Amino acid sequence: MTTVLEIRDLSKQFVKGDLGIVALRDLSLEIEEGAFVTVLGRSGCGKSTMLNMMSGLIPPSSGEVRFRDQKMAGPRTEVGYLTQSDTLMPWRDVSRNVEMPMEIRGVPAKERRERATDLIRRVGLTGFERHYPRELSGGMRRRASLARMLASGPEVLLLDEPFGALDAQLRSVLQAELLRLWQGSGETVVFVTHDIEEALLLGDRIVVLGRIGRVVLDREIDLRRPRDADELRVDAHFVALHKEMTEALREVR
Ligand SMILES: Nc1ncnc2c1ncn2[C@@H]1O[C@H](COP(=O)(O)OP(=O)(O)OP(=O)(O)O)[C@@H](O)[C@H]1O
Ligand SMILES: [Mg+2]
C-alpha cells in the first residue's frame, strides 16, 4: 500500500502569555491511500491541532507532515479539510459557497456551476442552492461545507467531528452519505470523532489518541461493510471492539 499522508514526530506548543501549552508531542502516523481512518480521543487531546497541521493550516513546532513523500509547507488542493466549526461565507448562498474553491483555481463559470450543481445533489441539498447559510439547519450547513470541500477535488479528506452537533438520526443519514461518497472513490479519509460507535461504524482503522496525542491504540476494524448500527449493536465482535475502545479511552488520563 502507498502512504499518502504521513506525520513524523509532530509536536505543537502554543504560547499563551508566559505559559507554554503542549497540545501534541511526538505524534507519528502513516495514512494509507484509500483508507478510512477514524481518530478517537477525548476533548482537548489534540485532535484538531493534529488536523490543522495535517492540512498545512498551521506549522508544527517540530516534526513534519508529508504528502506523497513531499514535505508540506502549507495548504494544498489535494488535501481537503472540513474544520470543526463552520466556515461557510455568510454572504454567499450555497451554490456560491460550493463554487468558491473552483473560483480560486480559475475554473470557468459554466463548468463551476455544473460541478457545484452536481456536488449539491450528491450531498442531498438540491433545491437549496439559493439559500444563505443562516437559512439552513446545522446539518444542512455541514453538508454544504462537505460539498464545498469536495469542490476542490481533494485526494485526502480531513474531517473534524463533522456530525458532532447533530441529532442521532441525521447523524446516521450523513454517515451513510459520506460512506456512499467515499466508497469506490479511491479517496482517503481521516475522520476525527469522540464517538466510539461512529468510529467503529465508519473506519477501516481506528487510532485512539491519549493526552497530548499519544497513540494509545491503533488497530484495523475488520467488520464487514455495509455496517448496520442496529445489527452491530448485538454483534459479539462489535461489542468486544466497543469495549476495547472504551477501555483505551479510560486509560488515557
Ligand atoms: N490556538 C491555541 N492557543 C492555545 N492553546 C491551544 C490553541 N489551540 C489548541 N490549544 C490547546 O491545545 C490542546 C488541544 O486542543 P485541540 O483543539 O487540538 O483538542 P481536541 O482534541 O480537538 O478537542 P475537542 O475534542 O474538544 O475538539 C488544548 O489544551 C487546547 O487548549
Ligand atoms: Mg477538536
Coordinates of C-alpha atoms and ligand atoms in Angstrom, one line a residue:
M1 CA 0.0 0.0 0.0
T2 CA 1.1 3.6 -0.7
T3 CA 1.3 6.1 2.1
V4 CA -0.5 9.2 1.1
L5 CA -0.1 11.3 4.2
E6 CA 2.5 10.9 6.9
I7 CA 3.2 12.8 10.1
R8 CA 6.6 12.3 11.7
D9 CA 7.4 13.2 15.3
L10 CA 4.8 16.0 15.2
S11 CA 4.7 18.4 18.1
K12 CA 2.8 21.6 18.7
Q13 CA 3.3 24.0 21.5
F14 CA 1.2 27.1 22.0
V15 CA 2.3 30.2 23.9
K16 CA -0.3 32.0 26.0
G17 CA 1.2 34.9 27.9
D18 CA 4.2 33.4 29.6
L19 CA 2.6 29.9 29.6
G20 CA 3.5 27.2 27.1
I21 CA 0.8 24.8 26.3
V22 CA 1.9 21.5 24.8
A23 CA -1.0 20.4 22.6
L24 CA 0.7 17.5 20.8
R25 CA 4.0 15.7 21.4
D26 CA 5.9 13.4 19.0
L27 CA 3.0 12.1 17.2
S28 CA 3.7 9.8 14.2
L29 CA 1.1 8.3 11.9
E30 CA 1.1 6.9 8.4
I31 CA -2.2 7.1 6.4
E32 CA -2.5 4.6 3.6
E33 CA -4.1 5.6 0.3
G34 CA -7.8 4.9 0.0
A35 CA -8.2 4.1 3.7
F36 CA -10.9 5.4 6.0
V37 CA -9.1 6.1 9.3
T38 CA -11.1 7.3 12.3
V39 CA -9.3 9.1 15.1
L40 CA -10.9 8.8 18.5
G41 CA -9.9 10.9 21.6
R42 CA -11.2 12.8 24.4
S43 CA -11.8 16.6 24.3
G44 CA -8.6 18.5 24.4
C45 CA -6.2 15.6 23.5
G46 CA -5.0 17.5 20.4
K47 CA -7.2 16.1 17.5
S48 CA -8.0 19.4 15.9
T49 CA -4.4 20.6 16.4
M50 CA -3.3 17.4 14.5
L51 CA -5.7 18.1 11.6
N52 CA -4.7 21.7 11.5
M53 CA -1.1 20.6 10.9
M54 CA -2.1 17.7 8.5
S55 CA -4.0 20.2 6.4
G56 CA -1.0 22.6 6.3
L57 CA -3.0 25.3 8.0
I58 CA -0.7 25.7 11.0
P59 CA 3.0 24.9 11.1
P60 CA 4.3 22.3 13.6
S61 CA 6.6 23.3 16.4
S62 CA 8.7 20.4 15.4
G63 CA 8.4 17.3 13.2
E64 CA 6.9 17.3 9.8
V65 CA 3.8 16.4 7.6
R66 CA 4.5 14.7 4.3
F67 CA 2.1 14.4 1.4
R68 CA 3.1 11.7 -1.0
D69 CA 6.6 11.9 0.4
Q70 CA 6.9 15.6 0.0
K71 CA 7.2 17.9 2.9
M72 CA 4.0 20.0 3.3
A73 CA 4.7 23.7 3.6
G74 CA 1.1 25.0 3.6
P75 CA -2.4 24.0 2.5
R76 CA -2.7 22.1 -0.8
T77 CA -5.7 21.4 -3.0
E78 CA -5.1 17.7 -2.8
V79 CA -5.9 17.8 0.9
G80 CA -9.4 18.9 1.8
Y81 CA -10.3 20.0 5.3
L82 CA -13.7 20.2 7.0
T83 CA -12.9 22.1 10.2
Q84 CA -14.7 21.6 13.4
S85 CA -16.6 24.9 13.2
D86 CA -18.5 26.1 10.1
T87 CA -16.5 28.3 7.8
L88 CA -19.2 28.9 5.1
M89 CA -19.2 32.5 3.9
P90 CA -22.5 34.1 5.2
W91 CA -22.8 36.5 2.3
R92 CA -22.7 33.7 -0.3
D93 CA -25.5 31.3 -1.0
V94 CA -25.0 27.5 -1.1
S95 CA -24.0 27.5 -4.8
R96 CA -21.5 30.3 -4.5
N97 CA -20.0 28.8 -1.4
V98 CA -19.5 25.5 -3.2
E99 CA -18.1 27.3 -6.2
M100 CA -15.6 29.2 -4.2
P101 CA -12.6 26.7 -4.3
M102 CA -13.2 26.5 -8.1
E103 CA -13.2 30.3 -8.4
I104 CA -9.9 30.4 -6.6
R105 CA -8.5 27.9 -9.1
G106 CA -9.9 29.9 -12.1
V107 CA -12.3 27.2 -13.3
P108 CA -14.6 28.9 -15.9
A109 CA -18.1 29.9 -14.7
K110 CA -20.1 27.5 -16.7
E111 CA -18.1 24.4 -15.6
R112 CA -18.1 25.7 -12.0
R113 CA -21.8 26.0 -11.9
E114 CA -22.3 22.5 -13.4
R115 CA -19.9 20.9 -10.9
A116 CA -21.5 22.8 -8.0
T117 CA -24.9 21.6 -9.0
D118 CA -23.7 18.0 -9.1
L119 CA -22.0 18.3 -5.7
I120 CA -25.0 19.9 -4.1
R121 CA -27.1 16.9 -5.4
R122 CA -24.6 14.4 -4.0
V123 CA -24.9 15.9 -0.5
G124 CA -28.7 16.0 -0.8
L125 CA -29.1 19.8 -0.9
T126 CA -30.8 20.2 -4.3
G127 CA -33.4 22.9 -4.1
F128 CA -31.3 24.9 -1.6
E129 CA -28.8 26.4 -4.0
R130 CA -30.0 29.9 -3.4
H131 CA -30.2 29.7 0.4
Y132 CA -27.7 31.5 2.6
P133 CA -26.0 29.7 5.5
R134 CA -28.3 31.4 8.0
E135 CA -31.3 29.9 6.2
L136 CA -30.0 26.3 6.6
S137 CA -30.2 23.9 9.5
G138 CA -26.9 22.8 11.2
G139 CA -26.9 19.5 9.3
M140 CA -27.5 21.3 6.0
R141 CA -24.7 23.7 6.7
R142 CA -22.4 20.6 7.4
R143 CA -23.5 19.1 4.1
A144 CA -22.9 22.4 2.3
S145 CA -19.4 22.6 3.8
L146 CA -18.8 19.0 2.7
A147 CA -19.8 19.9 -0.9
R148 CA -17.5 22.9 -0.8
M149 CA -14.6 20.7 0.4
L150 CA -15.3 18.2 -2.4
A151 CA -15.3 21.0 -4.9
S152 CA -11.6 21.3 -4.8
G153 CA -11.4 17.6 -5.8
P154 CA -9.2 16.5 -2.9
E155 CA -7.5 13.1 -2.7
V156 CA -7.5 13.3 1.1
L157 CA -10.4 14.4 3.2
L158 CA -9.7 15.6 6.7
L159 CA -13.0 15.8 8.7
D160 CA -13.1 17.2 12.2
E161 CA -16.2 15.9 14.1
P162 CA -18.3 16.7 11.0
F163 CA -21.5 15.4 12.5
G164 CA -20.8 16.1 16.2
A165 CA -23.5 18.5 17.0
L166 CA -26.3 16.8 15.1
D167 CA -29.2 14.6 16.3
A168 CA -28.7 10.9 16.2
Q169 CA -30.9 10.3 13.2
L170 CA -29.5 12.9 11.0
R171 CA -26.1 11.8 12.0
S172 CA -26.6 8.3 10.8
V173 CA -28.1 9.6 7.5
L174 CA -25.0 11.7 6.9
Q175 CA -22.6 8.9 7.9
A176 CA -24.3 6.7 5.3
E177 CA -24.0 9.6 2.7
L178 CA -20.3 10.0 3.5
L179 CA -19.6 6.3 3.1
R180 CA -21.5 6.3 -0.2
L181 CA -19.4 9.3 -1.4
W182 CA -16.2 7.6 -0.3
Q183 CA -16.7 4.0 -1.4
G184 CA -15.1 3.4 -4.8
S185 CA -13.8 7.0 -5.0
G186 CA -10.2 6.0 -4.1
E187 CA -10.1 9.0 -1.7
T188 CA -8.5 8.7 1.7
V189 CA -10.4 9.9 4.8
V190 CA -9.2 10.9 8.2
F191 CA -12.3 11.3 10.4
V192 CA -12.0 12.7 13.9
T193 CA -14.7 11.9 16.4
H194 CA -15.3 11.4 20.2
D195 CA -17.9 8.8 19.5
I196 CA -16.8 5.2 19.7
E197 CA -19.8 3.8 17.8
E198 CA -19.3 6.3 15.0
A199 CA -15.6 5.5 14.8
L200 CA -16.4 1.7 14.6
L201 CA -19.2 2.1 12.0
L202 CA -17.1 4.2 9.6
G203 CA -13.4 3.2 10.0
D204 CA -11.2 0.6 8.4
R205 CA -8.8 1.5 11.1
I206 CA -9.1 3.3 14.4
V207 CA -6.4 5.4 16.1
V208 CA -7.1 6.2 19.7
L209 CA -5.3 9.3 21.0
G210 CA -4.5 9.9 24.6
R211 CA -3.2 13.0 26.3
I212 CA -1.1 15.3 24.1
G213 CA -1.7 13.0 21.1
R214 CA -0.1 9.8 22.5
V215 CA -1.2 6.9 20.4
V216 CA -3.0 4.6 22.9
L217 CA -4.3 2.1 20.3
D218 CA -4.0 1.7 16.6
R219 CA -5.9 -1.2 15.1
E220 CA -7.7 -2.4 12.0
I221 CA -11.5 -2.7 12.1
D222 CA -12.4 -5.9 10.4
L223 CA -16.2 -5.5 10.3
R224 CA -17.9 -6.3 7.1
R225 CA -19.5 -3.5 5.1
P226 CA -22.2 -2.3 4.8
R227 CA -22.3 -1.9 8.6
D228 CA -25.7 -1.5 10.1
A229 CA -25.8 0.1 13.6
D230 CA -28.8 -1.8 14.8
E231 CA -27.4 -5.2 13.7
L232 CA -23.9 -4.4 15.0
R233 CA -25.0 -3.4 18.5
V234 CA -25.9 -7.1 19.2
D235 CA -22.8 -8.5 17.3
A236 CA -20.3 -10.1 19.7
H237 CA -17.3 -8.8 17.8
F238 CA -18.6 -5.3 17.6
V239 CA -19.4 -5.3 21.3
A240 CA -15.8 -6.6 22.1
L241 CA -14.3 -3.8 19.9
H242 CA -16.5 -1.2 21.6
K243 CA -15.3 -2.4 25.0
E244 CA -11.7 -2.3 23.8
M245 CA -12.1 1.3 22.7
T246 CA -13.9 2.3 25.9
E247 CA -11.0 0.9 27.9
A248 CA -8.4 2.5 25.7
L249 CA -10.1 5.9 26.3
R250 CA -10.4 5.3 30.0
E251 CA -6.7 4.6 30.4
V252 CA -5.9 7.8 28.8
R253 CA -5.7 10.2 31.8
Ligands
LIG1 N1 -4.6 28.4 19.4 C1 -4.4 27.9 20.6 N2 -3.8 28.6 21.6 C2 -3.5 28.0 22.8 N3 -3.9 26.7 23.1 C3 -4.5 26.0 22.1 C4 -4.8 26.5 20.8 N4 -5.4 25.6 20.1 C5 -5.5 24.5 20.9 N5 -4.9 24.7 22.1 C6 -4.8 23.8 23.3 O1 -4.3 22.6 22.8 C7 -5.0 21.5 23.3 C8 -5.6 20.6 22.3 O2 -6.6 21.3 21.6 P1 -7.4 20.7 20.4 O3 -8.3 21.7 19.9 O4 -6.5 20.1 19.4 O5 -8.2 19.5 21.1 P2 -9.3 18.5 20.5 O6 -8.8 17.1 20.8 O7 -9.6 18.8 19.1 O8 -10.5 18.7 21.5 P3 -12.1 18.7 21.1 O9 -12.5 17.2 21.1 O10 -12.7 19.3 22.3 O11 -12.3 19.4 19.9 C9 -6.0 22.0 24.3 O12 -5.4 22.0 25.6 C10 -6.2 23.5 23.9 O13 -6.5 24.3 24.9
MG2 MG -11.3 19.5 18.2

